[in-house]
Coordinates of N, CA and C and ligand atoms in Angstrom, one line a residue:
X1 N 194.9 -41.4 -54.7 CA 194.3 -40.2 -54.7 C 194.2 -39.1 -55.5
X2 N 193.2 -38.5 -56.6 CA 193.7 -37.7 -56.9 C 193.4 -35.9 -56.2
X3 N 194.6 -35.3 -56.2 CA 194.7 -34.1 -55.3 C 194.5 -33.4 -56.0
X4 N 193.9 -31.8 -54.8 CA 193.7 -30.2 -55.8 C 195.1 -29.8 -55.9
X5 N 195.3 -29.3 -57.0 CA 195.8 -28.6 -58.1 C 196.0 -27.4 -58.8
X6 N 197.0 -26.6 -58.7 CA 196.9 -25.5 -60.0 C 198.4 -25.9 -61.0
X7 N 197.3 -25.6 -62.1 CA 198.4 -25.9 -63.3 C 198.3 -25.0 -63.8
X8 N 199.6 -24.7 -64.5 CA 200.1 -23.2 -64.7 C 200.0 -23.7 -66.4
X9 N 199.2 -22.6 -67.2 CA 199.3 -22.5 -68.6 C 200.0 -21.4 -68.8
X10 N 200.7 -21.5 -69.7 CA 201.6 -20.0 -70.3 C 200.8 -19.8 -71.2
X11 N 200.5 -18.6 -71.2 CA 199.9 -18.3 -72.6 C 200.7 -18.0 -74.1
X12 N 201.9 -17.4 -74.0 CA 202.5 -17.4 -74.6 C 203.3 -18.7 -76.0
X13 N 203.5 -19.3 -74.7 CA 204.5 -20.8 -75.3 C 203.5 -22.1 -74.8
X14 N 202.4 -21.8 -74.3 CA 201.3 -23.0 -74.3 C 201.7 -24.2 -73.3
X15 N 203.1 -23.8 -72.8 CA 203.2 -25.1 -72.0 C 202.7 -25.2 -71.0
X16 N 202.5 -26.5 -70.2 CA 200.9 -26.9 -69.1 C 202.0 -27.8 -67.9
X17 N 202.2 -27.0 -66.8 CA 202.9 -27.6 -66.1 C 202.5 -27.5 -63.8
X18 N 202.0 -28.3 -63.9 CA 202.9 -30.2 -64.2 C 201.3 -30.5 -65.3
X19 N 202.6 -31.2 -66.2 CA 201.6 -32.3 -67.4 C 201.9 -33.3 -67.2
X20 N 201.0 -34.2 -67.9 CA 201.0 -36.1 -68.3 C 201.4 -36.2 -69.4
X21 N 201.7 -35.1 -70.5 CA 202.1 -36.3 -71.7 C 202.0 -35.1 -72.5
X22 N 202.3 -35.3 -73.9 CA 202.8 -34.1 -75.2 C 203.3 -35.1 -76.6
X23 N 201.9 -34.6 -77.5 CA 202.7 -35.3 -78.6 C 203.3 -34.1 -80.2
X24 N 203.9 -34.3 -81.3 CA 203.9 -33.2 -81.5 C 203.6 -33.8 -83.5
X25 N 203.1 -33.1 -83.9 CA 202.7 -33.5 -85.3 C 203.5 -32.5 -86.5
X26 N 204.0 -33.5 -87.1 CA 204.5 -32.5 -88.3 C 204.4 -33.2 -89.5
X27 N 204.5 -31.9 -91.2 CA 203.9 -32.0 -91.9 C 203.9 -33.0 -92.4
X28 N 205.1 -34.2 -92.3 CA 205.1 -35.4 -93.6 C 204.0 -36.3 -92.6
X29 N 203.5 -36.3 -91.6 CA 202.8 -37.2 -90.6 C 201.0 -36.9 -91.1
X30 N 201.3 -35.2 -91.5 CA 199.8 -34.6 -91.9 C 199.3 -35.0 -93.6
X31 N 200.6 -35.0 -94.3 CA 200.5 -35.3 -95.8 C 198.7 -35.4 -96.2
X32 N 198.7 -36.0 -96.0 CA 197.3 -36.7 -96.4 C 196.0 -35.4 -95.6
X33 N 196.0 -34.6 -95.2 CA 195.0 -33.6 -94.8 C 195.2 -32.6 -96.3
X34 N 196.0 -32.5 -96.7 CA 195.9 -31.3 -98.0 C 196.0 -31.8 -99.2
X35 N 195.1 -31.2 -100.0 CA 195.0 -31.2 -101.4 C 195.9 -31.2 -102.3
X36 N 197.0 -30.5 -101.8 CA 197.7 -30.4 -103.2 C 199.3 -31.0 -102.9
X37 N 199.3 -32.3 -102.8 CA 200.1 -33.2 -102.6 C 201.6 -32.6 -103.4
X38 N 201.4 -31.7 -104.5 CA 203.2 -31.3 -104.7 C 203.6 -29.8 -103.9
X39 N 202.2 -29.0 -103.2 CA 202.7 -28.2 -102.4 C 203.7 -29.1 -101.3
X40 N 203.1 -30.6 -100.6 CA 203.7 -31.3 -99.5 C 205.1 -31.3 -99.4
X41 N 205.5 -31.8 -100.9 CA 207.0 -32.2 -101.2 C 207.9 -31.6 -101.4
X42 N 207.4 -30.4 -101.9 CA 207.5 -29.4 -101.7 C 208.0 -28.0 -101.1
X43 N 207.0 -28.5 -99.7 CA 207.7 -28.2 -98.2 C 208.2 -29.1 -97.7
X44 N 208.6 -30.6 -97.6 CA 209.4 -31.4 -97.4 C 210.8 -30.7 -98.1
X45 N 210.7 -30.7 -99.1 CA 212.4 -30.1 -99.4 C 212.8 -29.1 -99.7
X46 N 212.2 -28.2 -99.0 CA 212.5 -27.3 -98.8 C 213.2 -26.6 -97.6
X47 N 212.1 -27.2 -97.0 CA 212.0 -26.4 -95.5 C 212.5 -27.6 -93.9
X48 N 211.8 -29.1 -95.2 CA 212.1 -29.8 -94.3 C 210.9 -30.1 -93.1
X49 N 210.9 -31.3 -92.5 CA 209.9 -31.8 -91.8 C 209.7 -31.2 -90.5
X50 N 208.9 -30.2 -91.4 CA 208.6 -28.8 -89.8 C 207.8 -29.2 -89.1
X51 N 207.8 -28.5 -87.5 CA 206.5 -29.3 -86.6 C 205.3 -28.4 -86.8
X52 N 204.3 -29.0 -86.5 CA 203.0 -28.2 -88.0 C 202.7 -27.8 -85.8
X53 N 202.0 -29.1 -84.9 CA 201.4 -28.5 -84.0 C 202.0 -29.6 -83.0
X54 N 201.4 -29.1 -81.2 CA 202.1 -30.3 -80.2 C 200.8 -30.2 -79.6
X55 N 200.3 -31.0 -78.3 CA 199.3 -31.3 -77.7 C 199.8 -31.5 -76.4
X56 N 199.6 -30.8 -75.6 CA 200.3 -31.2 -74.2 C 198.6 -31.4 -73.3
X57 N 198.9 -32.4 -71.9 CA 197.8 -32.8 -71.7 C 197.7 -32.6 -70.2
X58 N 197.1 -32.5 -69.5 CA 196.6 -33.1 -68.0 C 196.1 -33.3 -67.9
X59 N 196.4 -35.2 -67.5 CA 194.7 -35.3 -67.4 C 195.0 -36.9 -66.4
X60 N 194.0 -37.1 -66.4 CA 193.7 -38.7 -64.7 C 193.1 -39.3 -65.1
X61 N 193.2 -40.7 -65.5 CA 192.6 -41.6 -66.2 C 191.4 -41.7 -64.9
X62 N 191.6 -41.6 -63.5 CA 190.6 -41.8 -62.7 C 189.6 -40.5 -62.2
X63 N 190.0 -39.3 -63.1 CA 189.0 -38.0 -63.4 C 188.5 -37.7 -64.8
X64 N 187.6 -37.3 -64.5 CA 186.3 -37.2 -66.0 C 186.4 -36.2 -66.2
X65 N 187.8 -35.4 -65.9 CA 187.7 -34.1 -66.7 C 189.6 -33.7 -67.5
X66 N 189.4 -33.7 -68.1 CA 191.2 -33.8 -69.3 C 191.0 -32.4 -69.7
X67 N 192.0 -31.7 -70.0 CA 192.5 -30.6 -70.3 C 193.9 -30.4 -70.6
X68 N 194.4 -29.5 -71.6 CA 195.6 -29.7 -71.8 C 195.6 -28.0 -73.2
X69 N 196.8 -28.1 -73.9 CA 196.7 -26.9 -74.5 C 197.3 -27.8 -76.0
X70 N 196.7 -26.7 -77.3 CA 197.6 -27.3 -78.4 C 198.3 -26.1 -78.9
X71 N 199.2 -26.3 -79.4 CA 201.0 -25.4 -79.8 C 200.5 -25.5 -81.1
X72 N 200.1 -24.5 -82.2 CA 199.9 -25.2 -83.9 C 200.9 -24.0 -84.3
X73 N 201.7 -24.1 -85.1 CA 202.3 -23.1 -86.1 C 201.9 -22.4 -86.6
X74 N 202.6 -21.4 -87.5 CA 202.1 -20.7 -88.4 C 202.3 -21.7 -90.3
X75 N 201.2 -21.8 -90.7 CA 202.0 -21.8 -91.9 C 201.3 -22.7 -92.5
X76 N 201.7 -22.5 -94.3 CA 200.2 -22.9 -95.1 C 201.2 -24.4 -95.8
X77 N 200.6 -24.9 -96.7 CA 200.4 -26.0 -97.1 C 199.8 -25.6 -99.1
X78 N 200.3 -25.0 -99.8 CA 199.7 -24.3 -100.6 C 198.4 -23.3 -100.3
X79 N 197.7 -23.4 -100.5 CA 196.6 -22.3 -100.1 C 195.8 -22.9 -98.8
X80 N 196.4 -23.8 -98.1 CA 195.4 -24.5 -97.1 C 196.8 -24.2 -96.0
X81 N 196.2 -23.7 -94.8 CA 196.6 -23.1 -93.5 C 197.0 -24.8 -92.3
X82 N 198.2 -24.4 -92.2 CA 198.4 -25.6 -91.1 C 197.2 -26.0 -90.1
X83 N 196.6 -27.1 -90.0 CA 195.5 -27.4 -89.5 C 195.4 -28.4 -88.8
X84 N 194.8 -28.8 -87.9 CA 194.7 -29.9 -87.4 C 194.0 -31.7 -88.1
X85 N 194.0 -32.9 -87.3 CA 193.5 -33.6 -87.8 C 192.4 -33.1 -88.5
X86 N 191.3 -32.8 -86.9 CA 189.7 -32.8 -87.0 C 189.8 -34.3 -86.3
X87 N 188.2 -34.1 -86.0 CA 187.9 -35.7 -85.2 C 186.3 -35.3 -84.6
X88 N 186.0 -36.4 -84.4 CA 184.9 -36.5 -83.5 C 185.2 -37.1 -83.0
X89 N 183.8 -36.7 -81.5 CA 184.5 -37.7 -80.0 C 184.0 -39.4 -80.2
X90 N 184.2 -40.8 -79.9 CA 183.8 -41.4 -80.2 C 182.8 -42.0 -79.1
X91 N 182.7 -40.7 -77.5 CA 181.8 -40.7 -77.4 C 180.7 -39.9 -77.6
X92 N 179.7 -39.9 -78.2 CA 179.1 -39.2 -78.7 C 179.0 -38.1 -78.6
X93 N 178.1 -38.1 -77.1 CA 177.7 -37.0 -76.2 C 178.7 -36.5 -75.6
X94 N 179.9 -36.3 -75.6 CA 180.3 -35.0 -74.9 C 180.9 -34.1 -76.1
X95 N 181.0 -32.9 -74.8 CA 181.1 -31.7 -75.7 C 183.0 -31.4 -75.6
X96 N 183.0 -29.9 -75.6 CA 184.4 -29.5 -75.5 C 184.7 -28.1 -75.3
X97 N 185.3 -27.3 -75.1 CA 185.4 -25.7 -74.9 C 187.0 -25.7 -75.3
X98 N 187.6 -24.4 -76.3 CA 188.7 -24.1 -76.9 C 188.8 -22.9 -76.2
X99 N 189.4 -22.4 -75.3 CA 189.7 -20.9 -74.6 C 191.4 -20.3 -75.4
X100 N 190.9 -19.8 -76.9 CA 192.2 -19.1 -77.3 C 192.8 -18.4 -76.3
X101 N 194.4 -18.2 -76.6 CA 195.3 -17.9 -75.5 C 195.9 -16.9 -76.5
X102 N 196.5 -17.4 -77.7 CA 197.1 -16.7 -78.3 C 197.0 -16.7 -79.6
X103 N 197.1 -15.5 -80.7 CA 196.9 -16.2 -82.3 C 195.7 -15.5 -82.6
X104 N 195.3 -16.2 -84.0 CA 194.3 -15.9 -84.8 C 194.0 -17.4 -85.2
X105 N 192.9 -17.9 -85.1 CA 192.6 -19.1 -86.3 C 191.1 -19.4 -86.3
X106 N 190.9 -20.3 -86.6 CA 189.2 -21.0 -87.2 C 189.6 -21.8 -86.7
X107 N 187.9 -21.6 -85.7 CA 187.8 -23.8 -85.2 C 186.7 -23.8 -86.5
X108 N 186.7 -24.7 -87.0 CA 185.5 -25.7 -88.4 C 184.8 -26.7 -87.6
X109 N 183.6 -26.2 -88.1 CA 183.1 -27.5 -87.2 C 181.8 -28.4 -88.4
X110 N 181.8 -29.7 -88.3 CA 180.4 -30.0 -89.0 C 179.8 -31.4 -88.1
X111 N 178.6 -31.4 -88.7 CA 177.4 -31.7 -87.5 C 177.6 -33.1 -88.6
X112 N 176.9 -34.1 -87.6 CA 176.6 -35.6 -88.1 C 175.2 -35.7 -89.6
X113 N 175.4 -34.4 -89.7 CA 174.5 -34.0 -90.5 C 175.0 -33.2 -91.4
X114 N 175.9 -33.1 -92.0 CA 176.6 -31.8 -92.4 C 176.3 -31.3 -92.5
X115 N 176.2 -30.1 -91.7 CA 176.2 -28.7 -91.2 C 177.6 -28.2 -91.0
X116 N 178.1 -27.2 -91.9 CA 179.3 -26.6 -91.4 C 179.3 -25.1 -90.5
X117 N 179.8 -24.9 -89.2 CA 180.0 -23.5 -88.7 C 181.2 -23.3 -88.6
X118 N 181.7 -22.2 -88.2 CA 183.1 -21.7 -87.9 C 182.7 -21.1 -86.5
X119 N 184.0 -21.2 -85.9 CA 184.0 -20.0 -84.7 C 184.9 -19.3 -84.9
X120 N 185.2 -17.9 -84.7 CA 186.7 -17.3 -84.8 C 187.5 -17.3 -83.5
X121 N 188.7 -18.1 -83.5 CA 189.6 -18.3 -82.7 C 190.4 -16.8 -82.2
X122 N 190.1 -16.0 -81.2 CA 191.1 -15.2 -80.7 C 191.2 -15.0 -79.7
X123 N 192.6 -14.0 -79.0 CA 192.4 -14.5 -77.3 C 191.2 -13.5 -76.8
X124 N 190.4 -14.1 -75.8 CA 189.5 -13.6 -75.1 C 188.0 -15.0 -75.6
X125 N 187.9 -15.5 -76.2 CA 187.0 -16.1 -76.6 C 187.2 -17.4 -76.5
X126 N 185.9 -18.0 -76.3 CA 185.8 -19.7 -75.6 C 185.2 -20.4 -77.0
X127 N 185.3 -20.8 -77.7 CA 184.6 -21.8 -78.2 C 184.0 -23.1 -77.6
X128 N 182.6 -23.4 -77.9 CA 181.5 -24.0 -77.2 C 181.9 -25.3 -78.2
X129 N 182.3 -25.8 -78.3 CA 181.9 -27.4 -79.4 C 180.6 -28.2 -78.9
X130 N 179.9 -28.1 -79.2 CA 178.6 -29.0 -78.6 C 178.9 -30.5 -79.4
X131 N 178.1 -31.3 -78.5 CA 177.8 -32.8 -78.8 C 177.8 -33.2 -80.2
X132 N 178.8 -34.1 -80.3 CA 178.7 -34.8 -82.1 C 178.9 -33.9 -83.1
X133 N 179.7 -33.1 -83.0 CA 180.4 -32.2 -84.3 C 181.6 -32.0 -84.5
X134 N 182.1 -32.4 -85.4 CA 183.6 -32.9 -86.1 C 184.3 -31.5 -85.8
X135 N 185.3 -31.4 -85.4 CA 186.0 -30.4 -85.1 C 187.5 -29.8 -85.7
X136 N 187.7 -28.9 -86.4 CA 189.0 -28.7 -87.0 C 190.0 -27.3 -86.8
X137 N 190.7 -27.1 -86.4 CA 191.1 -25.9 -85.6 C 192.4 -25.9 -86.6
X138 N 192.7 -24.2 -87.1 CA 193.5 -23.5 -88.1 C 193.7 -22.7 -87.9
X139 N 195.0 -22.7 -88.1 CA 195.8 -21.1 -87.4 C 195.9 -20.0 -89.0
X140 N 195.0 -19.5 -89.1 CA 195.2 -18.1 -90.2 C 196.0 -17.0 -89.5
X141 N 196.5 -17.3 -89.0 CA 197.3 -16.0 -88.9 C 199.2 -16.9 -88.8
X142 N 200.2 -15.0 -88.3 CA 201.5 -15.9 -88.7 C 201.8 -15.7 -87.6
X143 N 201.4 -15.9 -86.0 CA 202.1 -16.1 -85.1 C 201.8 -17.3 -84.3
X144 N 202.4 -18.2 -83.7 CA 201.4 -19.9 -83.4 C 200.2 -19.3 -82.8
X145 N 199.2 -20.0 -82.3 CA 198.1 -20.4 -82.4 C 197.9 -21.2 -81.2
X146 N 197.9 -20.7 -80.2 CA 197.6 -21.0 -79.0 C 196.2 -21.6 -77.7
X147 N 195.9 -22.7 -78.0 CA 194.5 -22.4 -77.2 C 194.6 -23.8 -76.0
X148 N 193.8 -23.1 -75.1 CA 193.5 -24.5 -74.0 C 192.7 -25.3 -74.2
X149 N 192.1 -26.7 -73.8 CA 191.2 -27.0 -74.5 C 190.5 -27.9 -73.1
X150 N 189.1 -28.0 -73.0 CA 188.7 -29.0 -71.8 C 187.8 -29.8 -72.7
X151 N 188.4 -31.3 -72.2 CA 187.2 -31.9 -72.4 C 186.8 -33.2 -71.8
X152 N 185.9 -34.4 -71.4 CA 185.5 -35.6 -71.0 C 186.9 -36.1 -71.0
X153 N 187.3 -37.0 -69.7 CA 188.9 -37.8 -70.2 C 188.7 -38.9 -71.2
X154 N 187.4 -39.4 -71.3 CA 187.0 -40.8 -71.9 C 186.1 -40.4 -73.3
X155 N 186.1 -38.9 -73.8 CA 185.4 -38.5 -74.9 C 186.2 -39.6 -75.8
X156 N 187.4 -39.6 -76.2 CA 188.2 -40.3 -77.3 C 188.1 -39.6 -78.5
X157 N 188.9 -40.0 -79.6 CA 189.5 -39.4 -81.3 C 188.8 -40.5 -81.6
X158 N 187.5 -39.9 -82.9 CA 187.6 -40.4 -83.5 C 188.1 -39.7 -85.0
X159 N 188.8 -40.9 -85.2 CA 189.3 -39.5 -86.7 C 188.8 -40.2 -88.3
X160 N 188.3 -41.4 -88.1 CA 188.2 -42.2 -88.6 C 187.4 -41.9 -89.8
X161 N 186.8 -40.7 -90.2 CA 185.5 -40.5 -91.0 C 186.1 -39.1 -91.9
X162 N 186.4 -39.0 -91.1 CA 187.2 -36.9 -91.2 C 188.8 -37.3 -92.3
X163 N 189.3 -38.8 -91.6 CA 190.7 -38.8 -92.7 C 190.1 -39.6 -93.5
X164 N 188.8 -40.1 -93.8 CA 188.6 -40.7 -94.8 C 188.2 -39.7 -96.1
X165 N 186.6 -39.3 -95.7 CA 186.4 -38.3 -96.9 C 186.4 -37.1 -96.5
X166 N 187.5 -36.2 -95.2 CA 187.4 -35.3 -95.8 C 186.6 -34.2 -94.8
X167 N 186.7 -32.8 -94.8 CA 185.2 -31.9 -93.9 C 185.3 -31.3 -96.3
X168 N 183.8 -30.8 -95.6 CA 182.5 -30.4 -96.8 C 183.5 -29.4 -97.1
X169 N 184.3 -28.6 -96.3 CA 184.4 -27.1 -96.3 C 186.1 -27.2 -96.0
X170 N 186.7 -26.1 -96.7 CA 188.4 -25.8 -96.9 C 187.8 -24.7 -96.2
X171 N 189.3 -24.4 -95.3 CA 189.7 -22.2 -95.2 C 191.5 -22.6 -95.8
X172 N 191.1 -21.6 -96.8 CA 192.1 -21.3 -98.0 C 192.6 -19.5 -97.8
X173 N 193.9 -19.5 -98.2 CA 194.4 -18.0 -97.9 C 193.8 -17.7 -100.0
X174 N 193.0 -16.2 -99.8 CA 193.0 -16.1 -101.0 C 193.3 -14.3 -101.0
X175 N 194.1 -14.0 -101.5 CA 194.0 -12.0 -102.0 C 194.5 -12.3 -100.0
X176 N 195.5 -13.4 -99.5 CA 196.0 -13.0 -98.5 C 195.1 -12.8 -97.1
X177 N 193.6 -13.3 -97.0 CA 192.5 -13.4 -96.3 C 192.4 -14.5 -96.0
X178 N 191.5 -15.9 -95.0 CA 191.3 -16.7 -95.1 C 189.9 -16.6 -96.0
X179 N 189.8 -17.8 -96.5 CA 188.4 -17.9 -96.9 C 187.8 -18.8 -96.8
X180 N 186.6 -19.2 -96.7 CA 185.9 -21.1 -96.4 C 185.5 -21.0 -97.6
X181 N 185.9 -21.7 -98.2 CA 185.3 -22.5 -99.8 C 184.8 -24.1 -100.0
X182 N 183.7 -24.5 -100.4 CA 183.4 -26.3 -100.5 C 185.1 -27.2 -101.5
X183 N 185.0 -28.0 -100.4 CA 186.7 -28.5 -100.7 C 186.2 -29.5 -101.8
X184 N 186.8 -29.2 -103.2 CA 186.0 -30.1 -104.3 C 186.7 -31.8 -103.8
X185 N 187.2 -31.9 -103.5 CA 187.7 -33.3 -103.0 C 187.3 -33.9 -102.0
X186 N 185.8 -33.4 -101.5 CA 185.0 -33.9 -100.7 C 184.5 -34.9 -101.2
X187 N 184.6 -36.4 -100.9 CA 183.7 -37.3 -100.6 C 182.6 -38.0 -100.2
X188 N 181.6 -37.4 -100.8 CA 180.0 -37.6 -99.7 C 179.6 -38.7 -100.0
Ligands
LIG1 C1 192.6 -30.4 -79.3 C2 191.6 -31.4 -78.5 C3 192.9 -32.6 -78.7 C4 193.3 -32.8 -80.0 C5 193.7 -31.6 -80.2 C6 194.4 -31.7 -81.8 O1 193.8 -29.8 -78.9 O2 190.4 -31.5 -79.1 O3 191.5 -33.6 -78.3 O4 194.2 -34.3 -80.0 O5 193.2 -30.6 -80.5 O6 193.6 -32.3 -82.9 P1 193.6 -33.5 -83.3 O7 193.9 -34.6 -82.3 O8 192.2 -33.4 -84.6 O9 195.2 -33.4 -84.7
LIG2 ZN1 187.6 -33.3 -79.6

């Protein structure tokens, strides 16, 4: 039987206690997300296979709600900032919320019909991700971007489409500022 529990989430580190799982993603595993393949090789050669982001969760299969944190390191590959893979939910009716605890980011969303929206990520803002919008988080600051997410336990991650065709828009650094630009390699 599940019992009520207070779960501590540290806004400075993103640690979740108690937690039920954790994984990390390093630059080499995410190489395919970035347009600039030379910049990926360059990063790996100069800086090594650095940590890009970690996900910690509090998840019980018997419960309909799961939550956790995502801890994203600051960094760029070429002009593109460190970002998550991006996904739709397998169960298309499932929404999600992100509460930013630390740092500065852009939540890039794309509807099934191809509409793009962004939501600023910063402490004090809870981003609402409606059902059936693909979502990717991008750390545009120079410190870790840490946010707490809340979602249906069985929403499921559908990475296929975003992985194959990319997202229609990119967030890139131009003269020190994040800019939203059309993705030249978007495969419609
Ligand atoms: C958020 C949530 C997680 C997700 C993580 C990383 O924390 O949406 O469910 O796994 O971001 O994003 P992705 O899985 O797209 O790499
Ligand atoms: Zn999600």
